[in-house]
mmCIF file of C-alpha atoms and ligand atoms in Angstrom:
data_model
loop_
_atom_site.group_PDB
_atom_site.id
_atom_site.type_symbol
_atom_site.label_atom_id
_atom_site.label_comp_id
_atom_site.label_asym_id
_atom_site.label_seq_id
_atom_site.Cartn_x
_atom_site.Cartn_y
_atom_site.Cartn_z
ATOM 1 C CA MET A 1 88.355 110.817 95.383
ATOM 2 C CA ILE A 2 89.786 112.487 98.454
ATOM 3 C CA ASN A 3 87.220 113.987 100.797
ATOM 4 C CA LEU A 4 88.580 117.517 100.801
ATOM 5 C CA GLU A 5 86.665 118.762 103.827
ATOM 6 C CA SER A 6 87.668 115.889 106.103
ATOM 7 C CA LEU A 7 91.287 116.146 104.903
ATOM 8 C CA LEU A 8 91.298 119.885 105.685
ATOM 9 C CA LEU A 9 89.853 119.310 109.154
ATOM 10 C CA GLU A 10 92.318 116.514 109.910
ATOM 11 C CA LEU A 11 95.298 118.570 108.721
ATOM 12 C CA SER A 12 94.203 121.629 110.697
ATOM 13 C CA ASN A 13 93.721 119.657 113.912
ATOM 14 C CA ALA A 14 97.103 117.901 113.705
ATOM 15 C CA PRO A 15 99.722 119.511 115.970
ATOM 16 C CA GLY A 16 102.960 120.381 114.171
ATOM 17 C CA PRO A 17 104.992 123.365 115.356
ATOM 18 C CA SER A 18 108.203 124.016 113.415
ATOM 19 C CA GLY A 19 110.656 121.169 113.930
ATOM 20 C CA PHE A 20 107.947 118.839 115.264
ATOM 21 C CA GLU A 21 105.951 118.065 112.139
ATOM 22 C CA ASN A 22 105.631 114.313 112.665
ATOM 23 C CA PRO A 23 101.808 114.091 113.034
ATOM 24 C CA VAL A 24 101.384 116.107 109.834
ATOM 25 C CA ARG A 25 104.042 114.110 108.009
ATOM 26 C CA GLU A 26 102.168 110.877 108.827
ATOM 27 C CA ILE A 27 98.982 112.275 107.273
ATOM 28 C CA MET A 28 100.869 113.463 104.200
ATOM 29 C CA LYS A 29 102.616 110.086 103.771
ATOM 30 C CA ARG A 30 99.254 108.336 103.803
ATOM 31 C CA GLU A 31 97.670 110.855 101.413
ATOM 32 C CA LEU A 32 100.514 111.146 98.889
ATOM 33 C CA SER A 33 101.572 107.498 98.700
ATOM 34 C CA PRO A 34 98.807 106.382 96.254
ATOM 35 C CA PHE A 35 99.818 109.104 93.776
ATOM 36 C CA VAL A 36 103.626 108.888 93.700
ATOM 37 C CA ASP A 37 106.260 106.351 92.624
ATOM 38 C CA SER A 38 108.587 107.110 95.520
ATOM 39 C CA LEU A 39 108.242 108.775 98.910
ATOM 40 C CA ASP A 40 111.248 109.732 101.042
ATOM 41 C CA THR A 41 112.325 112.248 103.630
ATOM 42 C CA ASP A 42 115.402 114.431 103.339
ATOM 43 C CA GLY A 43 117.855 114.911 106.179
ATOM 44 C CA MET A 44 115.709 117.568 107.864
ATOM 45 C CA GLY A 45 112.420 115.697 107.614
ATOM 46 C CA SER A 46 110.728 117.225 104.581
ATOM 47 C CA LEU A 47 108.658 114.637 102.733
ATOM 48 C CA ILE A 48 109.445 114.239 99.023
ATOM 49 C CA GLY A 49 107.030 112.285 96.824
ATOM 50 C CA ILE A 50 107.930 111.844 93.172
ATOM 51 C CA LYS A 51 105.665 110.891 90.284
ATOM 52 C CA ASN A 52 108.200 109.881 87.678
ATOM 53 C CA GLY A 53 108.289 111.139 84.123
ATOM 54 C CA PRO A 54 110.585 109.612 81.478
ATOM 55 C CA SER A 55 114.203 109.208 82.584
ATOM 56 C CA SER A 56 116.266 112.409 82.818
ATOM 57 C CA SER A 57 113.213 114.632 82.432
ATOM 58 C CA PRO A 58 112.834 118.009 84.184
ATOM 59 C CA ASN A 59 111.572 118.382 87.742
ATOM 60 C CA ILE A 60 108.422 120.333 88.508
ATOM 61 C CA MET A 61 108.486 120.925 92.249
ATOM 62 C CA LEU A 62 105.289 121.588 94.188
ATOM 63 C CA SER A 63 105.789 122.514 97.805
ATOM 64 C CA ALA A 64 103.716 123.303 100.870
ATOM 65 C CA HIS A 65 104.896 123.469 104.454
ATOM 66 C CA MET A 66 103.808 121.145 107.252
ATOM 67 C CA ASP A 67 104.782 123.266 110.248
ATOM 68 C CA GLU A 68 102.587 125.788 112.015
ATOM 69 C CA VAL A 69 103.490 128.630 114.355
ATOM 70 C CA GLY A 70 103.840 127.363 117.914
ATOM 71 C CA LEU A 71 105.906 127.689 121.060
ATOM 72 C CA LEU A 72 108.680 125.735 122.783
ATOM 73 C CA VAL A 73 109.333 125.162 126.499
ATOM 74 C CA ARG A 74 112.102 127.524 127.623
ATOM 75 C CA TYR A 75 112.108 126.540 131.293
ATOM 76 C CA ILE A 76 109.800 125.643 134.181
ATOM 77 C CA THR A 77 109.583 128.057 137.104
ATOM 78 C CA ASP A 78 109.939 126.743 140.683
ATOM 79 C CA GLU A 79 106.181 127.249 141.048
ATOM 80 C CA GLY A 80 105.484 124.997 138.031
ATOM 81 C CA PHE A 81 104.638 127.608 135.373
ATOM 82 C CA ILE A 82 106.038 127.230 131.841
ATOM 83 C CA LYS A 83 108.077 129.999 130.253
ATOM 84 C CA PHE A 84 108.344 129.647 126.498
ATOM 85 C CA GLN A 85 110.089 130.635 123.280
ATOM 86 C CA ASN A 86 107.963 131.562 120.247
ATOM 87 C CA LEU A 87 108.315 129.411 117.128
ATOM 88 C CA GLY A 88 107.389 131.664 114.223
ATOM 89 C CA GLY A 89 105.790 135.066 113.920
ATOM 90 C CA TRP A 90 103.261 135.533 116.728
ATOM 91 C CA LEU A 91 101.780 138.771 117.924
ATOM 92 C CA ASP A 92 102.092 138.639 121.711
ATOM 93 C CA GLN A 93 98.436 139.697 121.892
ATOM 94 C CA ALA A 94 97.381 136.588 119.927
ATOM 95 C CA ILE A 95 99.163 134.319 122.410
ATOM 96 C CA ILE A 96 97.299 135.552 125.481
ATOM 97 C CA GLY A 97 94.209 133.827 126.875
ATOM 98 C CA GLN A 98 94.449 130.700 124.717
ATOM 99 C CA ARG A 99 94.578 126.928 125.125
ATOM 100 C CA TRP A 100 97.763 125.062 124.164
ATOM 101 C CA GLN A 101 99.052 121.500 124.067
ATOM 102 C CA ILE A 102 102.565 120.670 125.206
ATOM 103 C CA LEU A 103 103.757 117.639 123.259
ATOM 104 C CA THR A 104 105.976 115.881 125.803
ATOM 105 C CA SER A 105 107.607 112.512 125.168
ATOM 106 C CA LYS A 106 105.161 111.054 127.725
ATOM 107 C CA ARG A 107 101.808 112.635 126.918
ATOM 108 C CA THR A 108 99.964 115.694 125.664
ATOM 109 C CA VAL A 109 99.620 118.338 128.376
ATOM 110 C CA LEU A 110 96.895 120.975 128.199
ATOM 111 C CA GLY A 111 97.893 124.471 129.242
ATOM 112 C CA ILE A 112 96.623 128.028 129.057
ATOM 113 C CA THR A 113 98.284 131.402 128.685
ATOM 114 C CA GLY A 114 96.896 133.359 131.606
ATOM 115 C CA ILE A 115 97.242 137.073 132.254
ATOM 116 C CA LYS A 116 96.724 139.211 135.294
ATOM 117 C CA THR A 117 93.053 139.718 136.069
ATOM 118 C CA PRO A 118 91.787 143.195 135.015
ATOM 119 C CA HIS A 119 90.193 143.778 138.430
ATOM 120 C CA VAL A 120 93.541 144.693 139.935
ATOM 121 C CA MET A 121 94.826 146.823 137.040
ATOM 122 C CA SER A 122 95.123 150.593 136.959
ATOM 123 C CA THR A 123 93.470 152.405 134.026
ATOM 124 C CA ASP A 124 96.923 152.974 132.613
ATOM 125 C CA GLU A 125 97.866 149.295 132.851
ATOM 126 C CA ARG A 126 94.626 148.201 131.152
ATOM 127 C CA GLY A 127 95.556 150.044 127.963
ATOM 128 C CA LYS A 128 98.992 148.435 127.706
ATOM 129 C CA VAL A 129 100.114 145.551 125.525
ATOM 130 C CA PHE A 130 101.495 142.578 127.433
ATOM 131 C CA LYS A 131 105.084 141.721 126.597
ATOM 132 C CA GLY A 132 105.981 138.227 125.401
ATOM 133 C CA GLU A 133 108.745 137.848 127.976
ATOM 134 C CA ASN A 134 106.177 138.159 130.776
ATOM 135 C CA LEU A 135 103.832 135.495 129.399
ATOM 136 C CA PHE A 136 103.645 131.923 130.726
ATOM 137 C CA LEU A 137 101.626 128.731 130.523
ATOM 138 C CA ASP A 138 99.612 127.375 133.436
ATOM 139 C CA VAL A 139 99.411 123.562 133.278
ATOM 140 C CA GLY A 140 97.963 123.042 136.728
ATOM 141 C CA ALA A 141 101.253 121.820 138.197
ATOM 142 C CA GLN A 142 101.939 122.100 141.944
ATOM 143 C CA ASN A 143 105.561 123.058 141.353
ATOM 144 C CA LYS A 144 108.528 122.390 139.074
ATOM 145 C CA GLU A 145 108.932 118.741 140.176
ATOM 146 C CA ASP A 146 105.239 118.074 139.561
ATOM 147 C CA ALA A 147 105.489 119.546 136.047
ATOM 148 C CA GLU A 148 108.579 117.451 135.326
ATOM 149 C CA ASN A 149 107.703 114.147 136.969
ATOM 150 C CA ARG A 150 103.928 113.855 136.721
ATOM 151 C CA LEU A 151 103.387 115.727 133.446
ATOM 152 C CA GLY A 152 106.723 114.865 131.847
ATOM 153 C CA ILE A 153 107.489 118.393 130.652
ATOM 154 C CA LYS A 154 111.075 118.997 129.553
ATOM 155 C CA PRO A 155 112.853 122.087 128.215
ATOM 156 C CA GLY A 156 112.636 122.056 124.426
ATOM 157 C CA ASP A 157 109.240 120.346 124.282
ATOM 158 C CA PRO A 158 107.089 121.766 121.444
ATOM 159 C CA ILE A 159 103.810 123.539 122.183
ATOM 160 C CA ALA A 160 100.960 123.738 119.658
ATOM 161 C CA PRO A 161 97.760 125.804 119.733
ATOM 162 C CA VAL A 162 94.563 123.979 120.692
ATOM 163 C CA SER A 163 91.738 124.843 118.309
ATOM 164 C CA TYR A 164 89.370 122.415 116.605
ATOM 165 C CA ALA A 165 88.495 123.008 112.985
ATOM 166 C CA THR A 166 84.858 123.321 111.992
ATOM 167 C CA ARG A 167 82.574 124.637 109.259
ATOM 168 C CA LEU A 168 81.615 128.179 110.219
ATOM 169 C CA ASN A 169 77.824 128.266 110.659
ATOM 170 C CA ASP A 170 77.089 126.037 107.625
ATOM 171 C CA SER A 171 78.850 128.457 105.276
ATOM 172 C CA GLU A 172 81.622 127.747 102.760
ATOM 173 C CA PHE A 173 84.056 128.999 105.396
ATOM 174 C CA ILE A 174 86.142 126.668 107.537
ATOM 175 C CA LEU A 175 87.456 127.916 110.839
ATOM 176 C CA GLY A 176 90.597 126.426 112.348
ATOM 177 C CA LYS A 177 94.228 126.847 113.246
ATOM 178 C CA ALA A 178 97.221 126.329 110.957
ATOM 179 C CA TRP A 179 95.631 126.965 107.549
ATOM 180 C CA ASP A 180 99.110 128.376 107.068
ATOM 181 C CA ASP A 181 99.954 126.017 105.502
ATOM 182 C CA ARG A 182 97.659 123.044 105.921
ATOM 183 C CA ALA A 183 95.484 124.618 103.204
ATOM 184 C CA GLY A 184 98.506 124.371 100.882
ATOM 185 C CA LEU A 185 99.066 120.730 101.865
ATOM 186 C CA ALA A 186 95.447 119.905 100.984
ATOM 187 C CA VAL A 187 95.961 121.591 97.608
ATOM 188 C CA LEU A 188 99.124 119.517 97.118
ATOM 189 C CA VAL A 189 97.237 116.259 97.752
ATOM 190 C CA GLY A 190 94.340 117.352 95.545
ATOM 191 C CA VAL A 191 96.678 118.239 92.676
ATOM 192 C CA MET A 192 98.560 114.944 92.884
ATOM 193 C CA GLU A 193 95.261 113.093 92.811
ATOM 194 C CA SER A 194 94.045 115.108 89.820
ATOM 195 C CA VAL A 195 97.103 114.285 87.676
ATOM 196 C CA LYS A 196 97.612 110.696 88.850
ATOM 197 C CA ASP A 197 96.504 109.096 85.573
ATOM 198 C CA SER A 198 98.229 111.602 83.277
ATOM 199 C CA ASP A 199 101.381 110.638 81.405
ATOM 200 C CA LEU A 200 103.543 113.687 81.887
ATOM 201 C CA PRO A 201 106.863 114.470 80.184
ATOM 202 C CA PHE A 202 108.436 115.539 83.489
ATOM 203 C CA ASN A 203 108.767 114.432 87.109
ATOM 204 C CA ILE A 204 106.384 115.975 89.594
ATOM 205 C CA CYS A 205 108.036 116.333 92.971
ATOM 206 C CA ALA A 206 105.434 116.854 95.700
ATOM 207 C CA VAL A 207 107.268 118.197 98.712
ATOM 208 C CA ALA A 208 105.837 118.777 102.193
ATOM 209 C CA THR A 209 108.461 120.896 103.884
ATOM 210 C CA VAL A 210 109.467 121.413 107.524
ATOM 211 C CA GLN A 211 110.424 124.537 109.474
ATOM 212 C CA GLU A 212 109.061 127.174 107.094
ATOM 213 C CA GLU A 213 107.831 129.439 109.856
ATOM 214 C CA ILE A 214 111.301 129.914 111.306
ATOM 215 C CA GLY A 215 113.008 130.848 108.053
ATOM 216 C CA LEU A 216 112.183 128.528 105.117
ATOM 217 C CA ARG A 217 114.676 126.010 106.464
ATOM 218 C CA GLY A 218 113.136 122.770 105.195
ATOM 219 C CA ALA A 219 112.521 124.170 101.715
ATOM 220 C CA HIS A 220 116.209 125.011 101.516
ATOM 221 C CA THR A 221 117.402 121.413 101.819
ATOM 222 C CA SER A 222 114.490 119.842 99.929
ATOM 223 C CA SER A 223 115.052 122.182 96.973
ATOM 224 C CA TYR A 224 118.605 120.884 96.815
ATOM 225 C CA ALA A 225 117.323 117.304 97.061
ATOM 226 C CA VAL A 226 114.950 117.902 94.138
ATOM 227 C CA ASN A 227 116.818 120.447 91.981
ATOM 228 C CA PRO A 228 113.632 121.976 90.504
ATOM 229 C CA ASP A 229 113.347 123.266 86.931
ATOM 230 C CA ILE A 230 110.110 125.030 87.875
ATOM 231 C CA GLY A 231 108.818 125.696 91.379
ATOM 232 C CA LEU A 232 105.179 126.146 92.357
ATOM 233 C CA ASN A 233 104.713 126.945 96.038
ATOM 234 C CA LEU A 234 101.294 126.370 97.580
ATOM 235 C CA GLU A 235 100.546 128.625 100.518
ATOM 236 C CA SER A 236 97.947 130.328 102.596
ATOM 237 C CA GLY A 237 97.478 133.812 101.219
ATOM 238 C CA VAL A 238 96.687 137.018 103.039
ATOM 239 C CA ALA A 239 93.074 138.147 102.848
ATOM 240 C CA GLY A 240 92.323 141.839 103.128
ATOM 241 C CA ASP A 241 88.536 141.529 103.191
ATOM 242 C CA TYR A 242 87.611 142.300 106.790
ATOM 243 C CA PRO A 243 87.462 145.449 108.938
ATOM 244 C CA SER A 244 90.798 146.944 110.053
ATOM 245 C CA ILE A 245 92.873 145.819 107.047
ATOM 246 C CA SER A 246 93.238 147.749 103.796
ATOM 247 C CA GLN A 247 93.469 146.690 100.157
ATOM 248 C CA TYR A 248 96.845 148.409 100.076
ATOM 249 C CA GLU A 249 98.071 145.982 102.742
ATOM 250 C CA ALA A 250 96.501 142.813 101.268
ATOM 251 C CA GLN A 251 94.207 142.277 98.292
ATOM 252 C CA GLU A 252 92.865 138.725 98.518
ATOM 253 C CA LYS A 253 89.174 138.090 99.185
ATOM 254 C CA LEU A 254 87.759 134.796 100.435
ATOM 255 C CA GLY A 255 85.562 133.062 97.867
ATOM 256 C CA ASN A 256 87.167 134.828 94.899
ATOM 257 C CA GLY A 257 89.513 131.976 94.009
ATOM 258 C CA PRO A 258 93.249 131.354 94.373
ATOM 259 C CA ALA A 259 95.814 134.154 94.226
ATOM 260 C CA ILE A 260 99.397 134.630 93.125
ATOM 261 C CA PHE A 261 101.927 136.793 94.931
ATOM 262 C CA LEU A 262 103.623 139.407 92.749
ATOM 263 C CA HIS A 263 105.881 140.573 95.557
ATOM 264 C CA ASP A 264 106.762 139.547 99.084
ATOM 265 C CA SER A 265 109.902 140.137 101.065
ATOM 266 C CA SER A 266 111.390 136.759 100.098
ATOM 267 C CA MET A 267 110.710 136.513 96.360
ATOM 268 C CA LEU A 268 109.687 138.021 93.050
ATOM 269 C CA PRO A 269 107.957 135.514 90.767
ATOM 270 C CA ASN A 270 109.330 134.810 87.318
ATOM 271 C CA LEU A 271 107.209 136.995 85.013
ATOM 272 C CA LYS A 272 106.852 134.393 82.245
ATOM 273 C CA LEU A 273 105.624 131.962 84.872
ATOM 274 C CA ARG A 274 103.236 134.627 86.184
ATOM 275 C CA ASP A 275 101.813 135.063 82.686
ATOM 276 C CA PHE A 276 101.588 131.304 82.207
ATOM 277 C CA VAL A 277 99.511 130.987 85.413
ATOM 278 C CA ILE A 278 97.311 133.961 84.416
ATOM 279 C CA ASP A 279 96.678 132.488 80.952
ATOM 280 C CA THR A 280 95.972 129.034 82.366
ATOM 281 C CA ALA A 281 93.471 130.489 84.857
ATOM 282 C CA LYS A 282 91.752 132.417 82.049
ATOM 283 C CA ASP A 283 91.566 129.370 79.756
ATOM 284 C CA SER A 284 90.195 127.260 82.619
ATOM 285 C CA ASP A 285 87.612 129.854 83.704
ATOM 286 C CA ILE A 286 89.142 130.178 87.159
ATOM 287 C CA ASN A 287 89.102 133.599 88.784
ATOM 288 C CA LEU A 288 92.657 134.474 89.807
ATOM 289 C CA GLN A 289 93.493 137.091 92.421
ATOM 290 C CA PHE A 290 96.731 139.011 92.903
ATOM 291 C CA ASN A 291 98.532 140.057 96.029
ATOM 292 C CA VAL A 292 101.465 142.365 96.661
ATOM 293 C CA LEU A 293 102.840 142.155 100.183
ATOM 294 C CA SER A 294 105.513 144.312 101.731
ATOM 295 C CA GLY A 295 106.470 141.599 104.239
ATOM 296 C CA TYR A 296 105.948 137.777 104.267
ATOM 297 C CA GLY A 297 108.321 134.967 103.321
ATOM 298 C CA GLN A 298 107.531 131.660 101.637
ATOM 299 C CA ASP A 299 109.186 128.471 100.452
ATOM 300 C CA GLY A 300 109.093 129.453 96.773
ATOM 301 C CA ALA A 301 112.084 131.661 97.494
ATOM 302 C CA GLU A 302 114.209 128.615 98.317
ATOM 303 C CA MET A 303 113.166 126.771 95.161
ATOM 304 C CA GLN A 304 113.984 129.879 93.178
ATOM 305 C CA LYS A 305 117.485 130.140 94.660
ATOM 306 C CA SER A 306 118.542 126.480 94.693
ATOM 307 C CA PHE A 307 121.498 125.442 92.500
ATOM 308 C CA GLU A 308 121.630 127.783 89.481
ATOM 309 C CA GLY A 309 118.119 129.106 90.147
ATOM 310 C CA ALA A 310 114.663 128.282 88.790
ATOM 311 C CA PRO A 311 111.462 130.106 87.813
ATOM 312 C CA ALA A 312 109.105 129.998 90.783
ATOM 313 C CA ILE A 313 105.770 131.405 91.867
ATOM 314 C CA ASN A 314 103.639 131.376 95.006
ATOM 315 C CA ILE A 315 100.006 130.292 94.575
ATOM 316 C CA THR A 316 97.722 130.852 97.548
ATOM 317 C CA VAL A 317 94.435 130.072 99.243
ATOM 318 C CA PRO A 318 93.158 133.369 100.721
ATOM 319 C CA THR A 319 93.197 133.228 104.531
ATOM 320 C CA ARG A 320 91.927 135.548 107.267
ATOM 321 C CA TYR A 321 93.664 135.988 110.642
ATOM 322 C CA LEU A 322 96.912 134.115 109.974
ATOM 323 C CA HIS A 323 99.174 133.054 112.830
ATOM 324 C CA SER A 324 96.429 132.768 115.415
ATOM 325 C CA HIS A 325 94.248 130.049 116.974
ATOM 326 C CA ASN A 326 91.372 130.879 114.637
ATOM 327 C CA SER A 327 91.929 131.440 110.915
ATOM 328 C CA ILE A 328 89.324 131.214 108.179
ATOM 329 C CA ILE A 329 89.469 129.878 104.615
ATOM 330 C CA ASN A 330 86.777 129.204 102.014
ATOM 331 C CA ILE A 331 86.652 125.581 100.831
ATOM 332 C CA LYS A 332 85.716 126.726 97.310
ATOM 333 C CA ASP A 333 89.055 128.551 97.087
ATOM 334 C CA VAL A 334 90.859 125.326 97.970
ATOM 335 C CA GLU A 335 88.957 123.496 95.211
ATOM 336 C CA LYS A 336 89.760 126.232 92.697
ATOM 337 C CA ALA A 337 93.433 126.249 93.703
ATOM 338 C CA ILE A 338 93.565 122.495 93.043
ATOM 339 C CA ASP A 339 91.942 123.055 89.622
ATOM 340 C CA LEU A 340 94.363 125.845 88.745
ATOM 341 C CA VAL A 341 97.565 124.066 89.752
ATOM 342 C CA GLY A 342 96.347 120.831 88.130
ATOM 343 C CA GLN A 343 95.644 122.710 84.891
ATOM 344 C CA CYS A 344 99.056 124.392 85.016
ATOM 345 C CA ILE A 345 100.694 120.969 85.237
ATOM 346 C CA LEU A 346 98.618 119.555 82.377
ATOM 347 C CA GLN A 347 99.414 122.593 80.199
ATOM 348 C CA LEU A 348 103.166 122.373 80.782
ATOM 349 C CA ASN A 349 105.370 120.559 78.299
ATOM 350 C CA LEU A 350 109.091 120.381 77.614
ATOM 351 C CA GLU A 351 109.037 123.301 75.206
ATOM 352 C CA LYS A 352 107.150 125.550 77.626
ATOM 353 C CA ILE A 353 109.505 124.601 80.456
ATOM 354 C CA LYS A 354 112.469 125.474 78.241
ATOM 355 C CA ASN A 355 110.854 128.757 77.320
ATOM 356 C CA LEU A 356 110.130 129.663 80.962
ATOM 357 C CA LYS A 357 113.827 129.171 81.696
ATOM 358 C CA ASN A 358 114.991 131.174 78.686
ATOM 359 C CA PHE A 359 115.994 134.806 79.264
ATOM 360 C CA ASP A 360 117.118 135.652 75.708
HETATM 361 CO CO1 CO B 401 103.032 129.693 105.415
#
């Protein structure tokens, strides 16, 4: 049996900004290989593990993305400070005052995003939001040459948040970075383990995608590599269970089980597939939550739109404080998400797949 907690901690700690997912891919290769018949990467680096069904059977694609929001070195100032480009959707305010690791070809370089000390600010200036274009990383370099030669920093080097995952005060909560979407990757591994001994009448394609945070890029190519008949995307959801966020904005609560998205700005789920997941949750005694988001994008949209199109749905682990150094999930929700997706796979058969794809 996989040790879910240690897998979650390892996945969260691994650095993997969009386009630089290698450390995460290595973990996923190791974790998926016992449960699949083949394991390959596509031309962009997404990892595709297939548990074969009978020949020419349909493809059930499960996906979760390996990348996290990060930064990238834009240039080094003459004084040795690092100006950067955001990778993914950061609030500038979440970038400030944090520790980061620059992943150079030589070594890992620790840096911090400093801001002007409040002692010298006017009252007016104190109330203002700092603009991203004025932010920088301090790596303790003497000057540009020192940053380049001693630390090995080059333009284009990826930068990941530094934040070590831990249980939050002996609760069911786990604190860490990158639950978006390392939580989904843990669900993917757990599901593949749970169905490993089942003879299924279809192929299960377990895909760990790249570059989701900058526009679902890896899911685009991997969906074409797989050609899914049904797509189940495994993601971090959006919790709305803390002060300052409303139920209207996000409905998921930590500890209440997995959720499905009924709307986000990238996709509408297939309604028959929605009902299939609802019924499966009910039959399996798993509490299922719903979420309707005005924004958000996720890899399910690419599965849905590949080739002639496929029924798809996004299944999530509720998460607080996404796209920051410190997000929180509940480990029980991860367990329940594994149960739900595993049950969905065991309940599927050729007739149900045909029916899900039938619009008559
Ligand atoms: Co995500």
